[in-house]
Amino acid sequence: AFDNAVSLVAAKTKGIKSLVAGNADILVVPDLESGNMVAKQLEYLANALMAGVVLGARVPIVLTSRADTAETRTASCAVVQLMAHRKREALAR
């Protein structure tokens, strides 16, 4: 659950023992609508910096929103560049 991923107190209260409880670096969602909802909540309620990226395609894909700031669009491009670089490194091995 979301609270266990972002709050160690919540995880401990529920008896969850995990190295990532309350310290998640990434949140995985089941579909686009859920992901959009979580992303918008983090962006607008927690002032989180967003980066829209589609995973699992042959090439990295930037996915932005019409309401995205220049900062968010730049972050999305930077993440995609890092992904492409890592993929090229892996293929070179």
PDB file of C-alpha atoms in Angstrom:
ATOM      1  CA  ALA A   1       0.000   0.000   0.000  1.00  0.00           C
ATOM      2  CA  PHE A   2       1.053   3.573  -0.607  1.00  0.00           C
ATOM      3  CA  ASP A   3       1.312   4.418   3.079  1.00  0.00           C
ATOM      4  CA  ASN A   4       3.684   1.506   3.723  1.00  0.00           C
ATOM      5  CA  ALA A   5       5.877   2.585   0.816  1.00  0.00           C
ATOM      6  CA  VAL A   6       6.261   6.165   2.005  1.00  0.00           C
ATOM      7  CA  SER A   7       5.869   5.942   5.785  1.00  0.00           C
ATOM      8  CA  LEU A   8       7.999   3.768   8.041  1.00  0.00           C
ATOM      9  CA  VAL A   9       5.628   4.555  10.908  1.00  0.00           C
ATOM     10  CA  ALA A  10       2.669   3.164   8.949  1.00  0.00           C
ATOM     11  CA  ALA A  11       4.606   0.049   7.978  1.00  0.00           C
ATOM     12  CA  LYS A  12       5.763  -0.590  11.553  1.00  0.00           C
ATOM     13  CA  THR A  13       2.226  -0.065  12.879  1.00  0.00           C
ATOM     14  CA  LYS A  14       1.051  -2.817  10.529  1.00  0.00           C
ATOM     15  CA  GLY A  15       3.936  -5.111  11.467  1.00  0.00           C
ATOM     16  CA  ILE A  16       5.587  -4.827   8.058  1.00  0.00           C
ATOM     17  CA  LYS A  17       9.337  -5.377   8.127  1.00  0.00           C
ATOM     18  CA  SER A  18      11.046  -4.425   4.887  1.00  0.00           C
ATOM     19  CA  LEU A  19      14.203  -2.595   3.845  1.00  0.00           C
ATOM     20  CA  VAL A  20      12.144  -0.316   1.601  1.00  0.00           C
ATOM     21  CA  ALA A  21       9.212   0.336   3.953  1.00  0.00           C
ATOM     22  CA  GLY A  22       8.912   4.104   4.252  1.00  0.00           C
ATOM     23  CA  ASN A  23      11.876   4.560   1.926  1.00  0.00           C
ATOM     24  CA  ALA A  24      10.609   3.670  -1.540  1.00  0.00           C
ATOM     25  CA  ASP A  25      12.500   5.206  -4.454  1.00  0.00           C
ATOM     26  CA  ILE A  26       9.865   4.219  -7.006  1.00  0.00           C
ATOM     27  CA  LEU A  27       6.135   3.618  -6.928  1.00  0.00           C
ATOM     28  CA  VAL A  28       4.659   1.032  -9.300  1.00  0.00           C
ATOM     29  CA  VAL A  29       1.027   1.421 -10.333  1.00  0.00           C
ATOM     30  CA  PRO A  30      -1.314  -0.999 -12.111  1.00  0.00           C
ATOM     31  CA  ASP A  31      -2.441   1.276 -14.943  1.00  0.00           C
ATOM     32  CA  LEU A  32      -2.151   4.709 -16.536  1.00  0.00           C
ATOM     33  CA  GLU A  33      -5.104   6.209 -14.663  1.00  0.00           C
ATOM     34  CA  SER A  34      -3.745   5.136 -11.263  1.00  0.00           C
ATOM     35  CA  GLY A  35      -0.297   6.409 -12.155  1.00  0.00           C
ATOM     36  CA  ASN A  36      -1.666   9.755 -13.245  1.00  0.00           C
ATOM     37  CA  MET A  37      -3.633  10.080 -10.022  1.00  0.00           C
ATOM     38  CA  VAL A  38      -0.604   9.290  -7.811  1.00  0.00           C
ATOM     39  CA  ALA A  39       1.681  11.545  -9.860  1.00  0.00           C
ATOM     40  CA  LYS A  40      -0.701  14.513  -9.722  1.00  0.00           C
ATOM     41  CA  GLN A  41      -1.178  14.101  -5.962  1.00  0.00           C
ATOM     42  CA  LEU A  42       2.578  14.056  -5.401  1.00  0.00           C
ATOM     43  CA  GLU A  43       3.098  16.995  -7.730  1.00  0.00           C
ATOM     44  CA  TYR A  44       0.372  19.255  -6.360  1.00  0.00           C
ATOM     45  CA  LEU A  45       0.240  18.228  -2.688  1.00  0.00           C
ATOM     46  CA  ALA A  46       3.915  17.458  -2.008  1.00  0.00           C
ATOM     47  CA  ASN A  47       5.571  19.732  -4.597  1.00  0.00           C
ATOM     48  CA  ALA A  48       7.348  16.725  -6.100  1.00  0.00           C
ATOM     49  CA  LEU A  49       9.319  17.116  -9.313  1.00  0.00           C
ATOM     50  CA  MET A  50       7.857  14.835 -11.966  1.00  0.00           C
ATOM     51  CA  ALA A  51       9.413  13.064 -14.928  1.00  0.00           C
ATOM     52  CA  GLY A  52       7.085  11.341 -17.388  1.00  0.00           C
ATOM     53  CA  VAL A  53       8.657   8.238 -18.901  1.00  0.00           C
ATOM     54  CA  VAL A  54       7.142   5.112 -20.442  1.00  0.00           C
ATOM     55  CA  LEU A  55       9.061   1.928 -19.594  1.00  0.00           C
ATOM     56  CA  GLY A  56       9.149  -1.345 -21.497  1.00  0.00           C
ATOM     57  CA  ALA A  57       9.300  -0.030 -25.050  1.00  0.00           C
ATOM     58  CA  ARG A  58      12.205  -0.636 -27.432  1.00  0.00           C
ATOM     59  CA  VAL A  59      13.252   2.970 -26.988  1.00  0.00           C
ATOM     60  CA  PRO A  60      12.687   5.372 -24.079  1.00  0.00           C
ATOM     61  CA  ILE A  61       9.522   7.443 -24.471  1.00  0.00           C
ATOM     62  CA  VAL A  62       8.891  10.824 -22.862  1.00  0.00           C
ATOM     63  CA  LEU A  63       5.277  11.201 -21.705  1.00  0.00           C
ATOM     64  CA  THR A  64       4.351  14.710 -20.667  1.00  0.00           C
ATOM     65  CA  SER A  65       1.147  16.448 -19.661  1.00  0.00           C
ATOM     66  CA  ARG A  66      -0.221  19.628 -21.181  1.00  0.00           C
ATOM     67  CA  ALA A  67       0.067  21.194 -17.722  1.00  0.00           C
ATOM     68  CA  ASP A  68       3.733  20.232 -17.230  1.00  0.00           C
ATOM     69  CA  THR A  69       6.243  22.947 -16.445  1.00  0.00           C
ATOM     70  CA  ALA A  70       9.481  23.441 -18.336  1.00  0.00           C
ATOM     71  CA  GLU A  71      11.249  21.896 -15.331  1.00  0.00           C
ATOM     72  CA  THR A  72       9.142  18.723 -15.579  1.00  0.00           C
ATOM     73  CA  ARG A  73       9.703  18.457 -19.339  1.00  0.00           C
ATOM     74  CA  THR A  74      13.447  18.882 -18.830  1.00  0.00           C
ATOM     75  CA  ALA A  75      13.494  16.229 -16.084  1.00  0.00           C
ATOM     76  CA  SER A  76      11.617  13.831 -18.377  1.00  0.00           C
ATOM     77  CA  CYS A  77      14.163  14.330 -21.151  1.00  0.00           C
ATOM     78  CA  ALA A  78      17.058  13.870 -18.717  1.00  0.00           C
ATOM     79  CA  VAL A  79      15.648  10.588 -17.383  1.00  0.00           C
ATOM     80  CA  VAL A  80      15.093   9.280 -20.921  1.00  0.00           C
ATOM     81  CA  GLN A  81      18.677  10.195 -21.849  1.00  0.00           C
ATOM     82  CA  LEU A  82      19.985   8.264 -18.834  1.00  0.00           C
ATOM     83  CA  MET A  83      17.835   5.264 -19.757  1.00  0.00           C
ATOM     84  CA  ALA A  84      19.066   5.306 -23.361  1.00  0.00           C
ATOM     85  CA  HIS A  85      22.676   5.596 -22.221  1.00  0.00           C
ATOM     86  CA  ARG A  86      22.312   2.611 -19.861  1.00  0.00           C
ATOM     87  CA  LYS A  87      20.674   0.560 -22.592  1.00  0.00           C
ATOM     88  CA  ARG A  88      23.511   1.343 -25.032  1.00  0.00           C
ATOM     89  CA  GLU A  89      26.063   0.372 -22.357  1.00  0.00           C
ATOM     90  CA  ALA A  90      24.274  -2.925 -21.714  1.00  0.00           C
ATOM     91  CA  LEU A  91      24.106  -3.749 -25.430  1.00  0.00           C
ATOM     92  CA  ALA A  92      27.832  -3.011 -25.833  1.00  0.00           C
ATOM     93  CA  ARG A  93      28.768  -5.695 -23.296  1.00  0.00           C
TER      94      ARG A  93
END
